[in-house]
mmCIF file with all atom_site columns, C-alpha atoms in Angstrom:
data_model
loop_
_atom_site.group_PDB
_atom_site.id
_atom_site.type_symbol
_atom_site.label_atom_id
_atom_site.label_alt_id
_atom_site.label_comp_id
_atom_site.label_asym_id
_atom_site.label_entity_id
_atom_site.label_seq_id
_atom_site.pdbx_PDB_ins_code
_atom_site.Cartn_x
_atom_site.Cartn_y
_atom_site.Cartn_z
_atom_site.occupancy
_atom_site.B_iso_or_equiv
_atom_site.pdbx_formal_charge
_atom_site.auth_seq_id
_atom_site.auth_comp_id
_atom_site.auth_asym_id
_atom_site.auth_atom_id
_atom_site.pdbx_PDB_model_num
ATOM 1   C CA . UNK G 1 1   ? 93.924  76.076  94.751  1.00 88.00 ? 1   UNK G CA 1
ATOM 2   C CA . UNK G 1 2   ? 95.695  72.888  95.823  1.00 86.00 ? 2   UNK G CA 1
ATOM 3   C CA . UNK G 1 3   ? 95.290  71.525  92.282  1.00 88.00 ? 3   UNK G CA 1
ATOM 4   C CA . UNK G 1 4   ? 97.341  74.388  90.812  1.00 90.00 ? 4   UNK G CA 1
ATOM 5   C CA . UNK G 1 5   ? 100.498 73.594  92.785  1.00 81.00 ? 5   UNK G CA 1
ATOM 6   C CA . UNK G 1 6   ? 103.285 72.501  90.478  1.00 83.00 ? 6   UNK G CA 1
ATOM 7   C CA . UNK G 1 7   ? 101.065 72.947  87.424  1.00 92.00 ? 7   UNK G CA 1
ATOM 8   C CA . UNK G 1 8   ? 100.100 76.580  86.971  1.00 95.00 ? 8   UNK G CA 1
ATOM 9   C CA . UNK G 1 9   ? 102.071 79.795  87.030  1.00 95.00 ? 9   UNK G CA 1
ATOM 10  C CA . UNK G 1 10  ? 98.998  81.835  88.009  1.00 96.00 ? 10  UNK G CA 1
ATOM 11  C CA . UNK G 1 11  ? 95.709  81.137  89.763  1.00 96.00 ? 11  UNK G CA 1
ATOM 12  C CA . UNK G 1 12  ? 92.816  83.598  89.663  1.00 96.00 ? 12  UNK G CA 1
ATOM 13  C CA . UNK G 1 13  ? 90.487  84.106  92.611  1.00 97.00 ? 13  UNK G CA 1
ATOM 14  C CA . UNK G 1 14  ? 87.661  86.515  93.391  1.00 98.00 ? 14  UNK G CA 1
ATOM 15  C CA . UNK G 1 15  ? 87.576  88.370  96.693  1.00 98.00 ? 15  UNK G CA 1
ATOM 16  C CA . UNK G 1 16  ? 85.050  90.242  98.830  1.00 98.00 ? 16  UNK G CA 1
ATOM 17  C CA . UNK G 1 17  ? 85.144  91.742  102.309 1.00 98.00 ? 17  UNK G CA 1
ATOM 18  C CA . UNK G 1 18  ? 82.676  90.145  104.734 1.00 98.00 ? 18  UNK G CA 1
ATOM 19  C CA . UNK G 1 19  ? 80.729  91.922  107.482 1.00 98.00 ? 19  UNK G CA 1
ATOM 20  C CA . UNK G 1 20  ? 83.472  91.422  110.080 1.00 98.00 ? 20  UNK G CA 1
ATOM 21  C CA . UNK G 1 21  ? 86.160  92.862  107.803 1.00 97.00 ? 21  UNK G CA 1
ATOM 22  C CA . UNK G 1 22  ? 88.014  89.773  106.580 1.00 98.00 ? 22  UNK G CA 1
ATOM 23  C CA . UNK G 1 23  ? 88.649  89.201  102.878 1.00 98.00 ? 23  UNK G CA 1
ATOM 24  C CA . UNK G 1 24  ? 87.079  85.966  101.693 1.00 98.00 ? 24  UNK G CA 1
ATOM 25  C CA . UNK G 1 25  ? 87.264  84.129  98.393  1.00 98.00 ? 25  UNK G CA 1
ATOM 26  C CA . UNK G 1 26  ? 83.979  83.729  96.529  1.00 97.00 ? 26  UNK G CA 1
ATOM 27  C CA . UNK G 1 27  ? 82.946  84.248  92.922  1.00 96.00 ? 27  UNK G CA 1
ATOM 28  C CA . UNK G 1 28  ? 79.478  85.641  93.605  1.00 97.00 ? 28  UNK G CA 1
ATOM 29  C CA . UNK G 1 29  ? 78.456  88.504  95.877  1.00 97.00 ? 29  UNK G CA 1
ATOM 30  C CA . UNK G 1 30  ? 76.088  86.106  97.639  1.00 97.00 ? 30  UNK G CA 1
ATOM 31  C CA . UNK G 1 31  ? 76.622  82.609  99.016  1.00 97.00 ? 31  UNK G CA 1
ATOM 32  C CA . UNK G 1 32  ? 73.340  81.359  97.531  1.00 97.00 ? 32  UNK G CA 1
ATOM 33  C CA . UNK G 1 33  ? 74.653  79.522  94.455  1.00 95.00 ? 33  UNK G CA 1
ATOM 34  C CA . UNK G 1 34  ? 77.803  77.900  95.835  1.00 94.00 ? 34  UNK G CA 1
ATOM 35  C CA . UNK G 1 35  ? 77.009  77.082  99.475  1.00 96.00 ? 35  UNK G CA 1
ATOM 36  C CA . UNK G 1 36  ? 74.179  75.664  101.547 1.00 94.00 ? 36  UNK G CA 1
ATOM 37  C CA . UNK G 1 37  ? 73.417  79.154  102.879 1.00 96.00 ? 37  UNK G CA 1
ATOM 38  C CA . UNK G 1 38  ? 71.887  82.398  101.686 1.00 97.00 ? 38  UNK G CA 1
ATOM 39  C CA . UNK G 1 39  ? 72.841  86.035  101.927 1.00 98.00 ? 39  UNK G CA 1
ATOM 40  C CA . UNK G 1 40  ? 75.287  88.651  100.776 1.00 98.00 ? 40  UNK G CA 1
ATOM 41  C CA . UNK G 1 41  ? 78.907  88.189  101.757 1.00 98.00 ? 41  UNK G CA 1
ATOM 42  C CA . UNK G 1 42  ? 79.051  91.800  102.895 1.00 97.00 ? 42  UNK G CA 1
ATOM 43  C CA . UNK G 1 43  ? 76.314  91.104  105.487 1.00 98.00 ? 43  UNK G CA 1
ATOM 44  C CA . UNK G 1 44  ? 77.659  87.794  106.820 1.00 98.00 ? 44  UNK G CA 1
ATOM 45  C CA . UNK G 1 45  ? 80.355  87.429  109.480 1.00 98.00 ? 45  UNK G CA 1
ATOM 46  C CA . UNK G 1 46  ? 83.389  85.239  108.963 1.00 98.00 ? 46  UNK G CA 1
ATOM 47  C CA . UNK G 1 47  ? 81.972  82.774  111.515 1.00 98.00 ? 47  UNK G CA 1
ATOM 48  C CA . UNK G 1 48  ? 78.719  82.587  109.544 1.00 98.00 ? 48  UNK G CA 1
ATOM 49  C CA . UNK G 1 49  ? 80.620  82.041  106.294 1.00 98.00 ? 49  UNK G CA 1
ATOM 50  C CA . UNK G 1 50  ? 82.863  79.376  107.848 1.00 97.00 ? 50  UNK G CA 1
ATOM 51  C CA . UNK G 1 51  ? 79.778  77.432  108.985 1.00 97.00 ? 51  UNK G CA 1
ATOM 52  C CA . UNK G 1 52  ? 78.627  76.961  105.369 1.00 97.00 ? 52  UNK G CA 1
ATOM 53  C CA . UNK G 1 53  ? 79.304  73.962  103.144 1.00 96.00 ? 53  UNK G CA 1
ATOM 54  C CA . UNK G 1 54  ? 80.939  75.406  100.034 1.00 94.00 ? 54  UNK G CA 1
ATOM 55  C CA . UNK G 1 55  ? 81.736  72.133  98.281  1.00 92.00 ? 55  UNK G CA 1
ATOM 56  C CA . UNK G 1 56  ? 78.594  70.011  98.013  1.00 90.00 ? 56  UNK G CA 1
ATOM 57  C CA . UNK G 1 57  ? 77.216  71.954  95.065  1.00 87.00 ? 57  UNK G CA 1
ATOM 58  C CA . UNK G 1 58  ? 80.303  71.067  93.036  1.00 89.00 ? 58  UNK G CA 1
ATOM 59  C CA . UNK G 1 59  ? 80.842  67.366  93.716  1.00 88.00 ? 59  UNK G CA 1
ATOM 60  C CA . UNK G 1 60  ? 80.503  64.785  96.480  1.00 89.00 ? 60  UNK G CA 1
ATOM 61  C CA . UNK G 1 61  ? 84.286  64.747  96.936  1.00 89.00 ? 61  UNK G CA 1
ATOM 62  C CA . UNK G 1 62  ? 84.083  68.344  98.156  1.00 90.00 ? 62  UNK G CA 1
ATOM 63  C CA . UNK G 1 63  ? 81.385  67.997  100.823 1.00 92.00 ? 63  UNK G CA 1
ATOM 64  C CA . UNK G 1 64  ? 82.426  70.013  103.848 1.00 92.00 ? 64  UNK G CA 1
ATOM 65  C CA . UNK G 1 65  ? 84.744  72.446  102.058 1.00 93.00 ? 65  UNK G CA 1
ATOM 66  C CA . UNK G 1 66  ? 84.552  75.839  103.735 1.00 96.00 ? 66  UNK G CA 1
ATOM 67  C CA . UNK G 1 67  ? 84.639  79.348  102.309 1.00 97.00 ? 67  UNK G CA 1
ATOM 68  C CA . UNK G 1 68  ? 88.337  80.256  102.315 1.00 97.00 ? 68  UNK G CA 1
ATOM 69  C CA . UNK G 1 69  ? 89.736  83.508  103.551 1.00 98.00 ? 69  UNK G CA 1
ATOM 70  C CA . UNK G 1 70  ? 92.206  85.292  101.314 1.00 98.00 ? 70  UNK G CA 1
ATOM 71  C CA . UNK G 1 71  ? 94.887  84.368  103.845 1.00 98.00 ? 71  UNK G CA 1
ATOM 72  C CA . UNK G 1 72  ? 94.060  80.649  103.508 1.00 97.00 ? 72  UNK G CA 1
ATOM 73  C CA . UNK G 1 73  ? 94.000  80.790  99.713  1.00 97.00 ? 73  UNK G CA 1
ATOM 74  C CA . UNK G 1 74  ? 97.340  82.612  99.575  1.00 97.00 ? 74  UNK G CA 1
ATOM 75  C CA . UNK G 1 75  ? 98.913  80.154  102.019 1.00 96.00 ? 75  UNK G CA 1
ATOM 76  C CA . UNK G 1 76  ? 97.913  77.349  99.647  1.00 94.00 ? 76  UNK G CA 1
ATOM 77  C CA . UNK G 1 77  ? 99.110  79.102  96.483  1.00 96.00 ? 77  UNK G CA 1
ATOM 78  C CA . UNK G 1 78  ? 102.322 80.789  97.565  1.00 95.00 ? 78  UNK G CA 1
ATOM 79  C CA . UNK G 1 79  ? 105.153 80.568  96.849  1.00 92.00 ? 79  UNK G CA 1
ATOM 80  C CA . UNK G 1 80  ? 104.743 78.302  93.819  1.00 93.00 ? 80  UNK G CA 1
ATOM 81  C CA . UNK G 1 81  ? 101.757 79.955  92.125  1.00 96.00 ? 81  UNK G CA 1
ATOM 82  C CA . UNK G 1 82  ? 101.213 83.696  91.642  1.00 96.00 ? 82  UNK G CA 1
ATOM 83  C CA . UNK G 1 83  ? 97.701  84.655  92.799  1.00 97.00 ? 83  UNK G CA 1
ATOM 84  C CA . UNK G 1 84  ? 95.659  86.937  90.537  1.00 98.00 ? 84  UNK G CA 1
ATOM 85  C CA . UNK G 1 85  ? 93.336  88.478  93.103  1.00 98.00 ? 85  UNK G CA 1
ATOM 86  C CA . UNK G 1 86  ? 90.224  89.873  91.456  1.00 98.00 ? 86  UNK G CA 1
ATOM 87  C CA . UNK G 1 87  ? 88.746  92.574  93.662  1.00 98.00 ? 87  UNK G CA 1
ATOM 88  C CA . UNK G 1 88  ? 84.965  92.312  93.701  1.00 98.00 ? 88  UNK G CA 1
ATOM 89  C CA . UNK G 1 89  ? 84.209  94.122  96.928  1.00 97.00 ? 89  UNK G CA 1
ATOM 90  C CA . UNK G 1 90  ? 85.933  96.042  99.694  1.00 97.00 ? 90  UNK G CA 1
ATOM 91  C CA . UNK G 1 91  ? 88.142  99.084  99.997  1.00 97.00 ? 91  UNK G CA 1
ATOM 92  C CA . UNK G 1 92  ? 91.674  99.560  98.729  1.00 98.00 ? 92  UNK G CA 1
ATOM 93  C CA . UNK G 1 93  ? 92.865  100.243 102.277 1.00 98.00 ? 93  UNK G CA 1
ATOM 94  C CA . UNK G 1 94  ? 91.513  96.895  103.534 1.00 98.00 ? 94  UNK G CA 1
ATOM 95  C CA . UNK G 1 95  ? 93.237  94.975  100.713 1.00 98.00 ? 95  UNK G CA 1
ATOM 96  C CA . UNK G 1 96  ? 96.553  96.743  101.206 1.00 98.00 ? 96  UNK G CA 1
ATOM 97  C CA . UNK G 1 97  ? 96.446  96.262  104.982 1.00 98.00 ? 97  UNK G CA 1
ATOM 98  C CA . UNK G 1 98  ? 95.798  92.533  104.564 1.00 98.00 ? 98  UNK G CA 1
ATOM 99  C CA . UNK G 1 99  ? 98.553  92.057  101.981 1.00 98.00 ? 99  UNK G CA 1
ATOM 100 C CA . UNK G 1 100 ? 100.975 93.942  104.228 1.00 98.00 ? 100 UNK G CA 1
ATOM 101 C CA . UNK G 1 101 ? 99.901  91.945  107.293 1.00 98.00 ? 101 UNK G CA 1
ATOM 102 C CA . UNK G 1 102 ? 100.540 88.718  105.401 1.00 98.00 ? 102 UNK G CA 1
ATOM 103 C CA . UNK G 1 103 ? 103.820 89.997  103.963 1.00 97.00 ? 103 UNK G CA 1
ATOM 104 C CA . UNK G 1 104 ? 102.828 89.088  100.404 1.00 98.00 ? 104 UNK G CA 1
ATOM 105 C CA . UNK G 1 105 ? 102.142 92.378  98.645  1.00 96.00 ? 105 UNK G CA 1
ATOM 106 C CA . UNK G 1 106 ? 105.029 91.817  96.223  1.00 96.00 ? 106 UNK G CA 1
ATOM 107 C CA . UNK G 1 107 ? 103.964 88.226  95.453  1.00 97.00 ? 107 UNK G CA 1
ATOM 108 C CA . UNK G 1 108 ? 100.444 88.861  94.143  1.00 98.00 ? 108 UNK G CA 1
ATOM 109 C CA . UNK G 1 109 ? 98.694  90.654  91.309  1.00 98.00 ? 109 UNK G CA 1
ATOM 110 C CA . UNK G 1 110 ? 95.508  92.586  92.055  1.00 98.00 ? 110 UNK G CA 1
ATOM 111 C CA . UNK G 1 111 ? 93.053  93.074  89.229  1.00 98.00 ? 111 UNK G CA 1
ATOM 112 C CA . UNK G 1 112 ? 89.644  94.669  88.969  1.00 98.00 ? 112 UNK G CA 1
ATOM 113 C CA . UNK G 1 113 ? 86.921  95.921  86.682  1.00 97.00 ? 113 UNK G CA 1
ATOM 114 C CA . UNK G 1 114 ? 86.655  98.839  89.142  1.00 97.00 ? 114 UNK G CA 1
ATOM 115 C CA . UNK G 1 115 ? 89.397  101.142 87.944  1.00 97.00 ? 115 UNK G CA 1
ATOM 116 C CA . UNK G 1 116 ? 88.847  103.663 90.744  1.00 97.00 ? 116 UNK G CA 1
ATOM 117 C CA . UNK G 1 117 ? 89.768  100.866 93.194  1.00 98.00 ? 117 UNK G CA 1
ATOM 118 C CA . UNK G 1 118 ? 92.987  100.239 91.239  1.00 98.00 ? 118 UNK G CA 1
ATOM 119 C CA . UNK G 1 119 ? 93.781  103.962 91.260  1.00 98.00 ? 119 UNK G CA 1
ATOM 120 C CA . UNK G 1 120 ? 93.247  104.115 95.023  1.00 98.00 ? 120 UNK G CA 1
ATOM 121 C CA . UNK G 1 121 ? 95.517  101.120 95.562  1.00 98.00 ? 121 UNK G CA 1
ATOM 122 C CA . UNK G 1 122 ? 98.162  102.669 93.334  1.00 98.00 ? 122 UNK G CA 1
ATOM 123 C CA . UNK G 1 123 ? 97.999  105.904 95.315  1.00 98.00 ? 123 UNK G CA 1
ATOM 124 C CA . UNK G 1 124 ? 98.377  103.985 98.585  1.00 98.00 ? 124 UNK G CA 1
ATOM 125 C CA . UNK G 1 125 ? 101.265 101.855 97.299  1.00 98.00 ? 125 UNK G CA 1
ATOM 126 C CA . UNK G 1 126 ? 102.703 102.419 93.811  1.00 97.00 ? 126 UNK G CA 1
ATOM 127 C CA . UNK G 1 127 ? 104.781 99.220  94.075  1.00 97.00 ? 127 UNK G CA 1
ATOM 128 C CA . UNK G 1 128 ? 101.753 96.917  93.839  1.00 98.00 ? 128 UNK G CA 1
ATOM 129 C CA . UNK G 1 129 ? 101.294 94.857  90.681  1.00 98.00 ? 129 UNK G CA 1
ATOM 130 C CA . UNK G 1 130 ? 97.927  95.894  89.220  1.00 98.00 ? 130 UNK G CA 1
ATOM 131 C CA . UNK G 1 131 ? 95.851  94.870  86.226  1.00 98.00 ? 131 UNK G CA 1
ATOM 132 C CA . UNK G 1 132 ? 92.728  96.359  84.699  1.00 97.00 ? 132 UNK G CA 1
ATOM 133 C CA . UNK G 1 133 ? 89.895  94.097  83.599  1.00 97.00 ? 133 UNK G CA 1
ATOM 134 C CA . UNK G 1 134 ? 87.831  95.357  80.684  1.00 95.00 ? 134 UNK G CA 1
ATOM 135 C CA . UNK G 1 135 ? 84.529  94.433  79.106  1.00 91.00 ? 135 UNK G CA 1
ATOM 136 C CA . UNK G 1 136 ? 84.099  95.671  75.573  1.00 87.00 ? 136 UNK G CA 1
ATOM 137 C CA . UNK G 1 137 ? 86.479  97.240  73.124  1.00 87.00 ? 137 UNK G CA 1
ATOM 138 C CA . UNK G 1 138 ? 89.934  98.458  74.032  1.00 89.00 ? 138 UNK G CA 1
ATOM 139 C CA . UNK G 1 139 ? 89.949  102.069 72.878  1.00 89.00 ? 139 UNK G CA 1
ATOM 140 C CA . UNK G 1 140 ? 92.699  104.667 73.062  1.00 89.00 ? 140 UNK G CA 1
ATOM 141 C CA . UNK G 1 141 ? 90.745  106.534 75.745  1.00 92.00 ? 141 UNK G CA 1
ATOM 142 C CA . UNK G 1 142 ? 90.348  103.382 77.840  1.00 93.00 ? 142 UNK G CA 1
ATOM 143 C CA . UNK G 1 143 ? 94.043  102.589 77.534  1.00 92.00 ? 143 UNK G CA 1
ATOM 144 C CA . UNK G 1 144 ? 94.889  106.040 78.854  1.00 92.00 ? 144 UNK G CA 1
ATOM 145 C CA . UNK G 1 145 ? 92.489  105.540 81.774  1.00 94.00 ? 145 UNK G CA 1
ATOM 146 C CA . UNK G 1 146 ? 94.081  102.150 82.486  1.00 96.00 ? 146 UNK G CA 1
ATOM 147 C CA . UNK G 1 147 ? 97.568  103.634 82.499  1.00 94.00 ? 147 UNK G CA 1
ATOM 148 C CA . UNK G 1 148 ? 96.381  106.218 85.042  1.00 95.00 ? 148 UNK G CA 1
ATOM 149 C CA . UNK G 1 149 ? 95.341  103.404 87.429  1.00 97.00 ? 149 UNK G CA 1
ATOM 150 C CA . UNK G 1 150 ? 98.940  102.218 87.703  1.00 97.00 ? 150 UNK G CA 1
ATOM 151 C CA . UNK G 1 151 ? 98.089  98.952  85.960  1.00 97.00 ? 151 UNK G CA 1
ATOM 152 C CA . UNK G 1 152 ? 100.741 97.276  83.848  1.00 96.00 ? 152 UNK G CA 1
ATOM 153 C CA . UNK G 1 153 ? 98.312  95.074  81.942  1.00 95.00 ? 153 UNK G CA 1
ATOM 154 C CA . UNK G 1 154 ? 94.772  94.930  80.663  1.00 96.00 ? 154 UNK G CA 1
ATOM 155 C CA . UNK G 1 155 ? 92.734  91.731  80.398  1.00 95.00 ? 155 UNK G CA 1
ATOM 156 C CA . UNK G 1 156 ? 89.997  91.596  77.777  1.00 94.00 ? 156 UNK G CA 1
ATOM 157 C CA . UNK G 1 157 ? 87.710  88.910  76.416  1.00 92.00 ? 157 UNK G CA 1
ATOM 158 C CA . UNK G 1 158 ? 89.041  86.484  73.849  1.00 91.00 ? 158 UNK G CA 1
ATOM 159 C CA . UNK G 1 159 ? 86.560  87.895  71.312  1.00 90.00 ? 159 UNK G CA 1
ATOM 160 C CA . UNK G 1 160 ? 88.163  91.342  71.658  1.00 90.00 ? 160 UNK G CA 1
ATOM 161 C CA . UNK G 1 161 ? 91.756  90.072  71.708  1.00 90.00 ? 161 UNK G CA 1
ATOM 162 C CA . UNK G 1 162 ? 92.683  90.965  68.161  1.00 90.00 ? 162 UNK G CA 1
ATOM 163 C CA . UNK G 1 163 ? 96.093  91.657  66.695  1.00 92.00 ? 163 UNK G CA 1
ATOM 164 C CA . UNK G 1 164 ? 95.111  95.335  66.486  1.00 90.00 ? 164 UNK G CA 1
ATOM 165 C CA . UNK G 1 165 ? 94.197  95.383  70.201  1.00 91.00 ? 165 UNK G CA 1
ATOM 166 C CA . UNK G 1 166 ? 97.493  93.724  71.079  1.00 92.00 ? 166 UNK G CA 1
ATOM 167 C CA . UNK G 1 167 ? 99.505  96.218  69.053  1.00 92.00 ? 167 UNK G CA 1
ATOM 168 C CA . UNK G 1 168 ? 97.562  99.168  70.485  1.00 90.00 ? 168 UNK G CA 1
ATOM 169 C CA . UNK G 1 169 ? 98.049  97.932  74.070  1.00 93.00 ? 169 UNK G CA 1
ATOM 170 C CA . UNK G 1 170 ? 101.769 97.450  73.508  1.00 94.00 ? 170 UNK G CA 1
ATOM 171 C CA . UNK G 1 171 ? 102.054 100.902 71.903  1.00 92.00 ? 171 UNK G CA 1
ATOM 172 C CA . UNK G 1 172 ? 100.432 102.313 75.061  1.00 92.00 ? 172 UNK G CA 1
ATOM 173 C CA . UNK G 1 173 ? 102.959 100.494 77.244  1.00 93.00 ? 173 UNK G CA 1
ATOM 174 C CA . UNK G 1 174 ? 100.501 97.854  78.475  1.00 95.00 ? 174 UNK G CA 1
ATOM 175 C CA . UNK G 1 175 ? 100.616 94.092  78.373  1.00 95.00 ? 175 UNK G CA 1
ATOM 176 C CA . UNK G 1 176 ? 97.488  92.398  77.077  1.00 94.00 ? 176 UNK G CA 1
#
């Protein structure tokens, strides 16, 4: 996250809720691949997660890096970089409460493959900036479902990002 400062407009991160209720940043649902520990994030406390080395697997320069909380990641990114928070686990209410507590709900974008999560967030706070993530083809039916989540954009794979998909998304009032 520090490397994006002054360089990037956006920085994407993946987020889960741990056993003690805090939102932490981790790509996988377990700590097995990217730390010196084992277990599911949802079953580990924040103290347990903070005790893990989350940098050694990547490079020697990162030995001793700890699993960041969402709060820590946002403090590093904001205000210069807009965080794209990819929801991977946890309830809409927990995410909204944390963004409100931090006073950053209008400075972030929340995205997810779980469209019901996006819909719940939109119902809780229609002012949030939301984006739908999609695997597969962008069909008319999917675009309508995305619009119902309150999302303003859809993100698809490069392989599916055709001119036709772009035109269809724009015709549906969505950014692609």
